[in-house]
CSV table of C-alpha atoms in Angstrom, one decimal:
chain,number,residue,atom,x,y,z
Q,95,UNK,CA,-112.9,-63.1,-83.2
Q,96,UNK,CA,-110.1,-62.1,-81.1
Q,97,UNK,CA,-110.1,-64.5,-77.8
Q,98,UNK,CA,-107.9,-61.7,-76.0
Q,99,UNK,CA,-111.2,-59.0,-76.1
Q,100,UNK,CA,-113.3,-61.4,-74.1
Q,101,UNK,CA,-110.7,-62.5,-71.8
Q,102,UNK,CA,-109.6,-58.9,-70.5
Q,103,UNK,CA,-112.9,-58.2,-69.9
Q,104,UNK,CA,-113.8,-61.4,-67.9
Q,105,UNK,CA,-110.6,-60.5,-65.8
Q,106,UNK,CA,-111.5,-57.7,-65.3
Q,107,UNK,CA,-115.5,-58.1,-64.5
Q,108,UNK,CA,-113.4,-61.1,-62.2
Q,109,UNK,CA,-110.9,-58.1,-59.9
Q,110,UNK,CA,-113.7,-56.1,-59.7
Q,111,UNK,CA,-115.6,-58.6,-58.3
Q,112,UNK,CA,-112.8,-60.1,-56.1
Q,113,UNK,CA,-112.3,-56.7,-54.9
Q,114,UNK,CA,-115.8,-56.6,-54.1
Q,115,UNK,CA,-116.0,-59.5,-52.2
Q,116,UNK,CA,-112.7,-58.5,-49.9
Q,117,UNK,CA,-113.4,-54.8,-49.6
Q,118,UNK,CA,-117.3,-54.8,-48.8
Q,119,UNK,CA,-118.9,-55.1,-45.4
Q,120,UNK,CA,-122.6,-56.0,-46.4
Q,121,UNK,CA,-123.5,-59.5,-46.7
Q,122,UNK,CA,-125.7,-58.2,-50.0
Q,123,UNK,CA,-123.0,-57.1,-51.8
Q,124,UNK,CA,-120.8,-59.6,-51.3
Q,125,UNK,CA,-123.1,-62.0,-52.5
Q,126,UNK,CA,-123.3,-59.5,-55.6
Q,127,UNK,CA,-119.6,-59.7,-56.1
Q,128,UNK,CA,-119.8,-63.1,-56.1
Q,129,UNK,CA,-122.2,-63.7,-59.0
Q,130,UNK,CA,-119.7,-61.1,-61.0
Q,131,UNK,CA,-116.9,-63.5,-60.2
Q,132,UNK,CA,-119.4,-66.2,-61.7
Q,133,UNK,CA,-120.2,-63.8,-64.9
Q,134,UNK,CA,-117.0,-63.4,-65.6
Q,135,UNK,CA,-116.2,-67.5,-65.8
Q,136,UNK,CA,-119.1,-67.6,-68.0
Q,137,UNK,CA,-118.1,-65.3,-70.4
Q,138,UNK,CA,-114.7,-67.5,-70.4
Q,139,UNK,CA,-116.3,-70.5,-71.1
Q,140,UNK,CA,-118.3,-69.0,-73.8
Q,141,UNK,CA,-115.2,-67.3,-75.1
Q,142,UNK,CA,-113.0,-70.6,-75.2
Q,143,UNK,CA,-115.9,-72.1,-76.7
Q,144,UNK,CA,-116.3,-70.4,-79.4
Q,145,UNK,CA,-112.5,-70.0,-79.8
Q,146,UNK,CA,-112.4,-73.5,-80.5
Q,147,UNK,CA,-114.9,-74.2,-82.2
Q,148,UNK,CA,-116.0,-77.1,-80.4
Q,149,UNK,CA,-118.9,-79.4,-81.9
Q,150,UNK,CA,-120.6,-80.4,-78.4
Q,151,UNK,CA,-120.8,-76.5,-77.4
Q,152,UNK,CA,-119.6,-78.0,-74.0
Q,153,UNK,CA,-118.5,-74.4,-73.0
Q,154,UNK,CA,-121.6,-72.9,-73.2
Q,155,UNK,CA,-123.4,-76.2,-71.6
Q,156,UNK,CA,-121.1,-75.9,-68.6
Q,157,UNK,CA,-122.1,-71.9,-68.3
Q,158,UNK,CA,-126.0,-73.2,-68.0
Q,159,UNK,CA,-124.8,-75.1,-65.1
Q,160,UNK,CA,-122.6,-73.1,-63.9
Q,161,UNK,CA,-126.0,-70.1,-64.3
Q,162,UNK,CA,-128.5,-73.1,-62.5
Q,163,UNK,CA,-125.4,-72.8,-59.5
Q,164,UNK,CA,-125.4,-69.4,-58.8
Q,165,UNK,CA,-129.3,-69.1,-58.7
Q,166,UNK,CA,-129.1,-71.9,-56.2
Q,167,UNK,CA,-126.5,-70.3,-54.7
Q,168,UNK,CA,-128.6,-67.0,-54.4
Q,169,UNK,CA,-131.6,-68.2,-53.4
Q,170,UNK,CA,-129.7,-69.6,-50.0
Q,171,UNK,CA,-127.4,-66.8,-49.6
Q,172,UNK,CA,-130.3,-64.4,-49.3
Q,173,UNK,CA,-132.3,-66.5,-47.3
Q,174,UNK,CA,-129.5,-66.9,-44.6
Q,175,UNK,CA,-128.7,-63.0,-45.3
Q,176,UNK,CA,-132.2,-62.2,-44.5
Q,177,UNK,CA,-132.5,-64.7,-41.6
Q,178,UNK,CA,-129.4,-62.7,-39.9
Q,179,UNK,CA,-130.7,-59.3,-40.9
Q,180,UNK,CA,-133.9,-60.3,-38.7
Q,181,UNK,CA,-132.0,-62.3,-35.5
Q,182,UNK,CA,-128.9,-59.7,-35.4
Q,183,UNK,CA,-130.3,-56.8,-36.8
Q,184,UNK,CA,-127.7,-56.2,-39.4
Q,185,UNK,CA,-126.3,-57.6,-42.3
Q,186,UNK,CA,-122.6,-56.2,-41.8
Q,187,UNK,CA,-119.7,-59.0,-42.4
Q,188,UNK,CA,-118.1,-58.0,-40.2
Q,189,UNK,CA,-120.6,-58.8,-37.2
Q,190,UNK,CA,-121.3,-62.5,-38.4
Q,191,UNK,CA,-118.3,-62.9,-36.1
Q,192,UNK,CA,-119.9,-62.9,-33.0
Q,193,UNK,CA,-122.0,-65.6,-34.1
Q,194,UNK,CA,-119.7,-68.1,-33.3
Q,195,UNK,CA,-119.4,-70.2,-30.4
Q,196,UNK,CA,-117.4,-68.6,-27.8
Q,197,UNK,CA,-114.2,-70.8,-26.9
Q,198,UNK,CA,-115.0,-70.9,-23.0
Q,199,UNK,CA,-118.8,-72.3,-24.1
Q,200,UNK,CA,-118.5,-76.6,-24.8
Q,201,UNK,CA,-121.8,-76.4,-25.0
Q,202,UNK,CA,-122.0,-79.1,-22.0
Q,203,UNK,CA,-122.3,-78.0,-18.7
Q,204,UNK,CA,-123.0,-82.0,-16.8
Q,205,UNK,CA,-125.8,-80.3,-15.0
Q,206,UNK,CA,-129.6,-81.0,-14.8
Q,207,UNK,CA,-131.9,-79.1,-17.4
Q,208,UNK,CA,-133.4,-76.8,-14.5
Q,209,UNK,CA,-129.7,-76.1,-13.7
Q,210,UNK,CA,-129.1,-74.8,-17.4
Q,211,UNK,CA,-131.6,-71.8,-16.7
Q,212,UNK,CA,-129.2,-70.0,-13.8
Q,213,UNK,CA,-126.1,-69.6,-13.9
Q,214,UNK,CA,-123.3,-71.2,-11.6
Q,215,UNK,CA,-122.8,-69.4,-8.5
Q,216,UNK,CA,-119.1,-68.7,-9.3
Q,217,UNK,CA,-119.8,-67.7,-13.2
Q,218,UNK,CA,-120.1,-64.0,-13.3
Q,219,UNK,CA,-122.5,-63.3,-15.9
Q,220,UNK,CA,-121.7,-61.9,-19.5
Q,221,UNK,CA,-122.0,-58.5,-20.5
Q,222,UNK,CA,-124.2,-58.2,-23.6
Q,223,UNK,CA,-121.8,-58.0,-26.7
Q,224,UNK,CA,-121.8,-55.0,-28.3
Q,225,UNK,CA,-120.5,-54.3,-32.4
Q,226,UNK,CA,-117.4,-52.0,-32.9
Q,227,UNK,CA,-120.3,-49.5,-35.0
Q,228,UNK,CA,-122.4,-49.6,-31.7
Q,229,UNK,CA,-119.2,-48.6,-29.6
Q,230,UNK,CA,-118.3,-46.2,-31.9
Q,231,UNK,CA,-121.2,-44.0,-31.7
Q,232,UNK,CA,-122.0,-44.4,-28.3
């Protein structure tokens, strides 16, 4: 067998999927690219394993772990996907940014707890943030 028939196609199952994961917006189908990236390594491994004809077969025992890692791996990416979704509303990449602590916030404001609840009297309150789709259309 030819090792150079394998290895285009895992490079390119791996642009395709690199492209996926730089171009798309959705947290679903980045996730999605991501386990392409992860196919096409396995199909390496299996390839160069077979290639050289290797008496342990440790090509295609590392592609079982590296198959165990990406089930892991999407069994907590959908979960935080989906616990976004419901908090946020959406699952766009793009708005994951605003779930980041805002530089101004240290989290510690030396007051008492009852204190927390109002704000200072010269802290002019926030306006609600808004995504750049939400602006758009309104």
């Amino acid at each position: 067998m030819h090792l150079a028939y394998p290895a285009v196609l895992a490079a390119l199952l791996f642009c395709v999927g690199l492209y996926g994961v730089l171009a798309r917006r959705n947290a679903i189908l980045v996730l999605m690219s991501v386990e392409l990236m992860l196919n096409a390594v396995n199909l390496n491994l299996v390839a160069f394993d077979v290639w050289l004809r290797d008496k342990l077969h440790s090509g295609q025992a590392l592609t079982l772990f590296t198959i165990a890692i990406a089930a892991a791996e999407i069994g907590i990416g959908l979960a935080i996907v989906l616990a976004v979704y419901r908090n946020r509303g959406t699952s766009a990449v793009d708005d994951l940014r605003d779930t980041a602590e805002r530089p101004d916030d240290d989290g510690d404001d030396g007051g008492s707890p009852e204190a927390a609840d109002e704000p200072a009297p010269d802290e002019q309150p926030r306006p609600p943030r808004t995504s750049q789709k939400a602006e758009a259309t309104a």
